[in-house]
mmCIF file of C-alpha atoms in Angstrom:
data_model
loop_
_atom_site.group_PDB
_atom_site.id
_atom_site.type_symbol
_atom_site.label_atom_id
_atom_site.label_comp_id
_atom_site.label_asym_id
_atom_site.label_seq_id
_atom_site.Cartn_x
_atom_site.Cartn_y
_atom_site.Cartn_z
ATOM 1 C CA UNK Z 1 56.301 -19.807 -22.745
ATOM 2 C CA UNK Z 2 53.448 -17.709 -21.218
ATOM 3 C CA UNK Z 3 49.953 -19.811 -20.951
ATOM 4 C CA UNK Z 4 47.347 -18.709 -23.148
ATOM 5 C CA UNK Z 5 44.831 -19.648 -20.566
ATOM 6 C CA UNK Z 6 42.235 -16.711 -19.765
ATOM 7 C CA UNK Z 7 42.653 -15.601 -16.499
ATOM 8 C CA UNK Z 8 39.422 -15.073 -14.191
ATOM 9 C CA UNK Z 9 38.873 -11.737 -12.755
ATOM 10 C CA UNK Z 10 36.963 -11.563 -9.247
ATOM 11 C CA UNK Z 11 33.412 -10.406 -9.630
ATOM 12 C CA UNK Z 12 33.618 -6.337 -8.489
ATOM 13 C CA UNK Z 13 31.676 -5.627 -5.178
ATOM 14 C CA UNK Z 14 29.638 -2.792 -5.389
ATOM 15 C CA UNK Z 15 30.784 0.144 -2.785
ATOM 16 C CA UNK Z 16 28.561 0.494 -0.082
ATOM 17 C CA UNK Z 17 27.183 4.318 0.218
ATOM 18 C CA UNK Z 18 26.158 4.118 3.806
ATOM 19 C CA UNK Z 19 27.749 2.719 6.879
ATOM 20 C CA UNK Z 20 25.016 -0.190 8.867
ATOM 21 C CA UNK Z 21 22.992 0.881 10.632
ATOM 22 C CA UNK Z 22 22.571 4.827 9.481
ATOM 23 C CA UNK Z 23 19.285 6.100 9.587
ATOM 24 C CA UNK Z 24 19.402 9.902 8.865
ATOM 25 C CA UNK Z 25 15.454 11.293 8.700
ATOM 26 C CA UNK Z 26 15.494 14.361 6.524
ATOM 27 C CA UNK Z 27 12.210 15.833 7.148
ATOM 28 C CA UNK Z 28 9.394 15.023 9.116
ATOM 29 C CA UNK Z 29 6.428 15.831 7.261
ATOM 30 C CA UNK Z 30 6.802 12.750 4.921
ATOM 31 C CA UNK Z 31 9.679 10.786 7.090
ATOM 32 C CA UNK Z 32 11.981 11.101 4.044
ATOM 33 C CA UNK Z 33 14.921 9.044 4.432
ATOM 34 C CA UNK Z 34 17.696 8.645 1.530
ATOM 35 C CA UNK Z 35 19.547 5.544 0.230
ATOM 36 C CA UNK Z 36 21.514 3.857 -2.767
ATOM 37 C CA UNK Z 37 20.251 1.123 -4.859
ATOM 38 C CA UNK Z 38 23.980 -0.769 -4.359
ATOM 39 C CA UNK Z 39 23.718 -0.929 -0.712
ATOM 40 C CA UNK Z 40 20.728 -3.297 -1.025
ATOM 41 C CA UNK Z 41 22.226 -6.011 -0.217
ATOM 42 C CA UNK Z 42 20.520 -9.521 -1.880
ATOM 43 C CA UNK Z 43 19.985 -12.283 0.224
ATOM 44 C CA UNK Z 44 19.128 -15.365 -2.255
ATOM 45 C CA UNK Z 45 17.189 -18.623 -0.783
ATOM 46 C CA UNK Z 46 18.446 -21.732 -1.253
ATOM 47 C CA UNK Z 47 16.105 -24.093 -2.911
ATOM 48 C CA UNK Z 48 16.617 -27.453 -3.168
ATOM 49 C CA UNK Z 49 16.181 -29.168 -6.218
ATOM 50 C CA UNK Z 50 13.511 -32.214 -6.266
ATOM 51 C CA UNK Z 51 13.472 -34.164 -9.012
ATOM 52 C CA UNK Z 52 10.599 -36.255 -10.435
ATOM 53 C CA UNK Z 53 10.114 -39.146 -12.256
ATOM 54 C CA UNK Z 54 8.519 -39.582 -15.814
ATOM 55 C CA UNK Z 55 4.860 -40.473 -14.265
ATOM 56 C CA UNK Z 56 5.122 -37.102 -12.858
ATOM 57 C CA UNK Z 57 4.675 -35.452 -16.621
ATOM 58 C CA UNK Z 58 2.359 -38.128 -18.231
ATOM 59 C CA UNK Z 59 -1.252 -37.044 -18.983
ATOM 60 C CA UNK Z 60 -3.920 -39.324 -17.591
ATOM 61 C CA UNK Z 61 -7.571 -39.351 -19.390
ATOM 62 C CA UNK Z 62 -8.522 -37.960 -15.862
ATOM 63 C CA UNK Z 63 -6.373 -34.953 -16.621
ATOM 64 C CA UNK Z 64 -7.671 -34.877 -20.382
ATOM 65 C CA UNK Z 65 -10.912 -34.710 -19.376
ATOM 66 C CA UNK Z 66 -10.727 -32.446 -16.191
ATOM 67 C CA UNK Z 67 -9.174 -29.792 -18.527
ATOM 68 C CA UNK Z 68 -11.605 -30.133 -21.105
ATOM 69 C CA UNK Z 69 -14.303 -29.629 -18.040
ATOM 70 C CA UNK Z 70 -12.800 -26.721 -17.147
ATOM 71 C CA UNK Z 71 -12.367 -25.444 -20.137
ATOM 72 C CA UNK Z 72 -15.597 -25.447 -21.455
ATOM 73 C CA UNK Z 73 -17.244 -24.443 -18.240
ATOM 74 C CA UNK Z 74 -14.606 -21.450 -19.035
ATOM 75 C CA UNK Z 75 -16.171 -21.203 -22.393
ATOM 76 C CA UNK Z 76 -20.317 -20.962 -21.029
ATOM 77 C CA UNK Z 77 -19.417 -18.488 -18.263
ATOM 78 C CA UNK Z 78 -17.753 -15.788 -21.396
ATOM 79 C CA UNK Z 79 -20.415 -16.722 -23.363
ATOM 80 C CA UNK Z 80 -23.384 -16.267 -20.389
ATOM 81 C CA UNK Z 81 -21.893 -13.048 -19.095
ATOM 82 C CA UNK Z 82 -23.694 -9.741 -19.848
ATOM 83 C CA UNK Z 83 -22.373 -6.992 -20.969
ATOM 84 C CA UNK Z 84 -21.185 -4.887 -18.076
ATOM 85 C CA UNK Z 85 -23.030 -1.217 -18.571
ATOM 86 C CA UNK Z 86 -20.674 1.981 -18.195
ATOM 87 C CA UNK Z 87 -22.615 2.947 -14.680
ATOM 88 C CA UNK Z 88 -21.669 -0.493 -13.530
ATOM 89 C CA UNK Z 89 -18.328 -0.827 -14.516
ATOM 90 C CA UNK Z 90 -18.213 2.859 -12.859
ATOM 91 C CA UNK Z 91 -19.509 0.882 -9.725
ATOM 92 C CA UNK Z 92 -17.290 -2.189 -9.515
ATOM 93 C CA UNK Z 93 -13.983 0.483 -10.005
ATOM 94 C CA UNK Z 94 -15.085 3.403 -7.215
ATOM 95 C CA UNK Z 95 -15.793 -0.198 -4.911
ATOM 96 C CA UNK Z 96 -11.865 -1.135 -5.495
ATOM 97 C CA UNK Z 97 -10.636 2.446 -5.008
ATOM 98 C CA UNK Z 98 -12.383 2.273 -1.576
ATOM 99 C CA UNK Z 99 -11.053 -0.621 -0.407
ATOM 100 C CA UNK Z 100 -7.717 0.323 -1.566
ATOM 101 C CA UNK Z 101 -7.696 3.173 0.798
ATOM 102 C CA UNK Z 102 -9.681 0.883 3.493
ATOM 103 C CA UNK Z 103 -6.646 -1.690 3.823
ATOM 104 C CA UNK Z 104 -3.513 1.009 3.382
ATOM 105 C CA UNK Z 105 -4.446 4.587 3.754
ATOM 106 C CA UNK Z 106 -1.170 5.693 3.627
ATOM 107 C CA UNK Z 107 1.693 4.250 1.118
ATOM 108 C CA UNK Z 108 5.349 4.500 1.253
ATOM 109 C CA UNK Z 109 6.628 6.238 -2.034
ATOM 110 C CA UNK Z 110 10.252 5.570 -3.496
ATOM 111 C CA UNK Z 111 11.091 7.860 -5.888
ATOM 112 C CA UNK Z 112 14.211 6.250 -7.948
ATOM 113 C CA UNK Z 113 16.792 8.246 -9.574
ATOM 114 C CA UNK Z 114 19.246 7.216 -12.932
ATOM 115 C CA UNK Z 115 22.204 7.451 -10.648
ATOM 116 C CA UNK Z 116 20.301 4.769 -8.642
ATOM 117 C CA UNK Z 117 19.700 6.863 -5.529
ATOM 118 C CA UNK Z 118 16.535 6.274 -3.464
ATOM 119 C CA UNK Z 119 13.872 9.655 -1.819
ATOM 120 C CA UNK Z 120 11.501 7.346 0.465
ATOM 121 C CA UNK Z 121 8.504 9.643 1.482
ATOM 122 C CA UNK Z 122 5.361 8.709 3.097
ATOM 123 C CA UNK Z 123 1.999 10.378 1.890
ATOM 124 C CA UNK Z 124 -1.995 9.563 2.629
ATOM 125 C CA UNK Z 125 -3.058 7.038 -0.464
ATOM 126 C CA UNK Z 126 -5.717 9.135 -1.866
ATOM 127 C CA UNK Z 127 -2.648 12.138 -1.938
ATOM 128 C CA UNK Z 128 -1.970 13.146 -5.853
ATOM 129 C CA UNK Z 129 1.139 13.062 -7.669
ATOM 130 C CA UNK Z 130 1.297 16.465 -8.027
ATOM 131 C CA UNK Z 131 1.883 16.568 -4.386
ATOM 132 C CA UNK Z 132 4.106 13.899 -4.291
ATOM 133 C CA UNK Z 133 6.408 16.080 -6.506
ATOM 134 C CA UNK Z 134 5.706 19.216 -4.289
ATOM 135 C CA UNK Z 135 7.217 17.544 -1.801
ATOM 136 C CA UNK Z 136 10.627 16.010 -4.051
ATOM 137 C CA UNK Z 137 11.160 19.972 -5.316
ATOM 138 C CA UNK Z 138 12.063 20.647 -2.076
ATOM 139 C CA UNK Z 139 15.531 18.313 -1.647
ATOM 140 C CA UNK Z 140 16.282 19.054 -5.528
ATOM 141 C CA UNK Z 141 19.463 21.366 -6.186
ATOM 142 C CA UNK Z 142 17.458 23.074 -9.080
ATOM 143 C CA UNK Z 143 13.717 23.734 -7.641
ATOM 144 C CA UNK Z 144 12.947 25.062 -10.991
ATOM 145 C CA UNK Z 145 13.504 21.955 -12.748
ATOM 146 C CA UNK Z 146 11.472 20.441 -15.172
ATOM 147 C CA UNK Z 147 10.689 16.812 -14.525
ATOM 148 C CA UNK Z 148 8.093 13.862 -14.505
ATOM 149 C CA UNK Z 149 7.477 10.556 -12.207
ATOM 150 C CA UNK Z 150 6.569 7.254 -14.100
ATOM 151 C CA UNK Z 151 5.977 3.876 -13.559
ATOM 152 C CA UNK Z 152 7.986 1.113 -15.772
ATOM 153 C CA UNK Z 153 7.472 -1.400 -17.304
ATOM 154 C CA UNK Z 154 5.833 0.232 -19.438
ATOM 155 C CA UNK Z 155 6.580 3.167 -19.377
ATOM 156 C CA UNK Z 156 3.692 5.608 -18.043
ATOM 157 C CA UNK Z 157 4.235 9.054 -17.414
ATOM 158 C CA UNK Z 158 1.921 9.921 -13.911
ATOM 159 C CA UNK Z 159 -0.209 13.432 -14.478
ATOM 160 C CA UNK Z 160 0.053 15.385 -11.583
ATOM 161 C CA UNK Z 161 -3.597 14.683 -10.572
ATOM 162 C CA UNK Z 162 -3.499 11.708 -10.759
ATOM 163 C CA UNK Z 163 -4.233 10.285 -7.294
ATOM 164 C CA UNK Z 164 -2.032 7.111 -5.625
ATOM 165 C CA UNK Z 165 -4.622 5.492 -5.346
ATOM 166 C CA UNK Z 166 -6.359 5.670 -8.495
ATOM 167 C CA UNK Z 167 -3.391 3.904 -10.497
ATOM 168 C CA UNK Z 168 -2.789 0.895 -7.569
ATOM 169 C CA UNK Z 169 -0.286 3.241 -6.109
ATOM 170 C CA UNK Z 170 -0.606 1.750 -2.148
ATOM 171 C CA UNK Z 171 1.576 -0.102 0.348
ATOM 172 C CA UNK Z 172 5.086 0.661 -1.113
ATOM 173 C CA UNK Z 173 5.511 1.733 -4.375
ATOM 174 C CA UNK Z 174 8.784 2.910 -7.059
ATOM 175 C CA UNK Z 175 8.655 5.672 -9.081
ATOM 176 C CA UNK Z 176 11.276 6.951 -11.617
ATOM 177 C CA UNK Z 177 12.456 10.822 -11.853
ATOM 178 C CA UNK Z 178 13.051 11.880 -15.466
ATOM 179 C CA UNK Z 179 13.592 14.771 -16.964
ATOM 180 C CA UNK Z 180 14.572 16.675 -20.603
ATOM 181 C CA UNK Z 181 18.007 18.436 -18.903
ATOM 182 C CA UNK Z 182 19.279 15.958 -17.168
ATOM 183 C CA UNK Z 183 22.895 16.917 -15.349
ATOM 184 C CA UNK Z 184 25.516 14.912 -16.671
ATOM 185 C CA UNK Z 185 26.516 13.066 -13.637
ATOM 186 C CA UNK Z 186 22.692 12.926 -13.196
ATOM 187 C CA UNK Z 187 22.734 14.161 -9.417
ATOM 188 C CA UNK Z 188 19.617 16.295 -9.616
ATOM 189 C CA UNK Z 189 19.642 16.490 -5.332
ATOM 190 C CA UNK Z 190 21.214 18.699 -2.900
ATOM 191 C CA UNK Z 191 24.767 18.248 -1.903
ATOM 192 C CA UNK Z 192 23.834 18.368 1.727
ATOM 193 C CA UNK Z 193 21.000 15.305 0.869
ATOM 194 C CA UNK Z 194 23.715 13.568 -0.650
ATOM 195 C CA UNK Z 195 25.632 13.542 2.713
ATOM 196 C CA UNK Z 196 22.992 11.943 4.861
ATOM 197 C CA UNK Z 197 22.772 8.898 3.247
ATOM 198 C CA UNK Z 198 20.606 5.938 5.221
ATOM 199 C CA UNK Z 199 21.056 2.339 5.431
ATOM 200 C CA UNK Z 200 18.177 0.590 3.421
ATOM 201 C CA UNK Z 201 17.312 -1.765 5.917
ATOM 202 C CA UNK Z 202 16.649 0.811 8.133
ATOM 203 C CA UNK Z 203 14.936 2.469 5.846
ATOM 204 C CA UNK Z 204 12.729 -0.167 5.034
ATOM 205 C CA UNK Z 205 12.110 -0.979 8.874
ATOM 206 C CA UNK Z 206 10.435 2.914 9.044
ATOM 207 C CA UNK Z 207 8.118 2.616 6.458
ATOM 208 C CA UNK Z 208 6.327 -0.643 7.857
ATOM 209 C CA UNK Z 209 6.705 1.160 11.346
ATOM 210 C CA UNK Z 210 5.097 4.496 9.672
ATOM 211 C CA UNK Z 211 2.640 2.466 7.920
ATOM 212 C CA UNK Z 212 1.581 0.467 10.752
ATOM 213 C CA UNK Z 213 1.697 3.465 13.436
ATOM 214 C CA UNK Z 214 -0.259 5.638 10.574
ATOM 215 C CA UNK Z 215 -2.855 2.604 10.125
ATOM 216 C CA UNK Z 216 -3.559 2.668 13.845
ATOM 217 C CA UNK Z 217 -4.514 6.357 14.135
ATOM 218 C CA UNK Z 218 -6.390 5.943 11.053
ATOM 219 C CA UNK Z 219 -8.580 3.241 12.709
ATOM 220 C CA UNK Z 220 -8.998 5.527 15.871
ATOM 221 C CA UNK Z 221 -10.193 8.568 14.180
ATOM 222 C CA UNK Z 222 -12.921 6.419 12.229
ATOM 223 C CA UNK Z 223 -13.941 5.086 15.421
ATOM 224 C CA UNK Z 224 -17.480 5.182 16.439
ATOM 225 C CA UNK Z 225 -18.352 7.037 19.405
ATOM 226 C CA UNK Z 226 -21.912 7.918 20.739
ATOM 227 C CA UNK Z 227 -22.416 11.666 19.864
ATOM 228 C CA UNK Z 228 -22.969 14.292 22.667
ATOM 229 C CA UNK Z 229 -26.477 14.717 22.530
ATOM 230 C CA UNK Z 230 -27.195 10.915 22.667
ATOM 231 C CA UNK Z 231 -25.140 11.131 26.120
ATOM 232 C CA UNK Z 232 -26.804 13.915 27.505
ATOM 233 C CA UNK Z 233 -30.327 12.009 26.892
ATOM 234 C CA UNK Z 234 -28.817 8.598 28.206
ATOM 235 C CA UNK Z 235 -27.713 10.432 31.317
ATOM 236 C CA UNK Z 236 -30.626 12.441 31.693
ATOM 237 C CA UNK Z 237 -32.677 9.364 31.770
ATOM 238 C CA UNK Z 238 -31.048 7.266 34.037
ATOM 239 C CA UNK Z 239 -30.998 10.493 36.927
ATOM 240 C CA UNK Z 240 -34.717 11.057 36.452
ATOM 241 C CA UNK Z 241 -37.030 9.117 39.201
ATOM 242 C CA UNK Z 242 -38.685 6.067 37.711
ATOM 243 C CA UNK Z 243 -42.316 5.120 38.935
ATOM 244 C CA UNK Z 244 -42.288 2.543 41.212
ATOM 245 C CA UNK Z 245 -44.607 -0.172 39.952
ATOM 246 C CA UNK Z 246 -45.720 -3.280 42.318
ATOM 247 C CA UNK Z 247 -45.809 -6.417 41.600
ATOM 248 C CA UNK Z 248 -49.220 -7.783 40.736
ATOM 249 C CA UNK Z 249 -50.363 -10.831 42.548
ATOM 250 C CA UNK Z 250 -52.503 -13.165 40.327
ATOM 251 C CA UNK Z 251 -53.790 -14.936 42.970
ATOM 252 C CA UNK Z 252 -55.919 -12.406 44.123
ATOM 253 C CA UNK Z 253 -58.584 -10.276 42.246
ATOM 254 C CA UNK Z 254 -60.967 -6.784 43.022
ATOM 255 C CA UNK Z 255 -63.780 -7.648 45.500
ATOM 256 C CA UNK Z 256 -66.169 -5.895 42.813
ATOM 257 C CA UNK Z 257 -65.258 -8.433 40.342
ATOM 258 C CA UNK Z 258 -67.294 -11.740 40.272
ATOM 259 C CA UNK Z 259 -66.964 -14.562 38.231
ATOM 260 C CA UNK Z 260 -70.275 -15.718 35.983
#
């Protein structure tokens, strides 16, 4: 008699799209590099588990009345605050925009496709998304396609000017590819793109090289140097002849000058 026990199928391993180690660059102007979602290869941390015991979760009257503190501090500070004017709120948001593009000028852009495919680009943080997607046209196999770029979740469909920086875009970011027509197999690329196909961890390893490499010429060309008419007149004085002044000895004083 058979046994009606369920038998346990072995989980499926995703098939790797790339060999280690591949790093295929397919243009230079944006360093963009290709690679599959399933080749991203999970490492989990181990954590170990510490347990507690029950004092851990009892509330004191210290912790009663710490919260209550803070919570109607909390309470004075809403209630205190003026109303932020439009000029000032204005303010306070071109002041984060600025030092967005102060700590990364440049951001690494990831443009995810349904057949989980990965276009890594690099582009200037204050770039737009309409350039972002002048620059994906290129590798598609229909350049006339219609299409958008949004973040998730939510959903947000990106206009195309839109800036990177203006929606938090910086560092590395994912965006998604829709569009209406969408192939069936949903390969919307090139066939010779799809051939070139880069290992992720080398793909990752570029952009923080890119980024950093980028950040360092960015910080050279807002260096401060002394302009070329300051020079001139700092050179100029230094070669002209200085009077030669002598020291004046207080001991001694003018024979024409006599003391009442």
């Amino acid at each position: 008699m058979a046994s009606s026990e369920p038998v346990e199928t072995p989980p499926t391993v995703p098939v790797r799209h790339s060999r280690e180690g591949d790093l295929h660059v397919l243009g230079q102007g944006h360093e963009t590099v290709l690679y599959h979602g399933d080749d991203v290869i999970a490492k989990p941390k181990k954590v170990e588990a510490v347990e507690e015991d029950d004092s851990f979760f009892e509330v004191t009257i210290s912790d009663v009345k710490s919260m209550f503190t803070n919570l109607q501090r909390r309470r004075e500070n809403l209630e205190d605050a003026p109303l932020l004017g439009q000029k000032y709120r204005a303010l306070e948001k071109e002041k984060v925009i600025l030092k967005r593009l102060h700590d990364h000028p440049n951001t690494a852009v990831r443009i995810r496709f349904p057949d989980r495919f990965v276009l890594q680009g690099i582009f200037r943080t204050s770039d737009t998304i309409g350039s972002v997607k002048s620059w994906l046209r290129e590798f598609l196999s229909d350049a006339s396609l219609e299409f958008y770029l949004f973040t998730a979740p939510p959903k947000n469909v990106l206009k195309d000017e839109i800036k990177l920086v203006d929606e938090g875009l910086v560092a590395m970011v994912v965006l998604y590819f829709g569009a209406e027509d969408m192939p069936e197999n949903n390969r919307v690329l090139k066939e010779d793109v799809y051939s070139r196909i880069s290992d992720p961890d080398k793909t990752f390893e570029l952009a923080k090289e890119k980024l950093k490499v980028r950040q360092c010429e960015e910080d050279n060309d807002h260096e401060i140097k002394p302009s070329t008419e300051t020079q001139i007149k700092d050179h100029s004085e230094s070669t002209q002849p200085q009077p030669v002044r002598r020291p004046v000895d207080k001991g001694k004083v003018p024979k024409w000058f006599k003391m009442k």
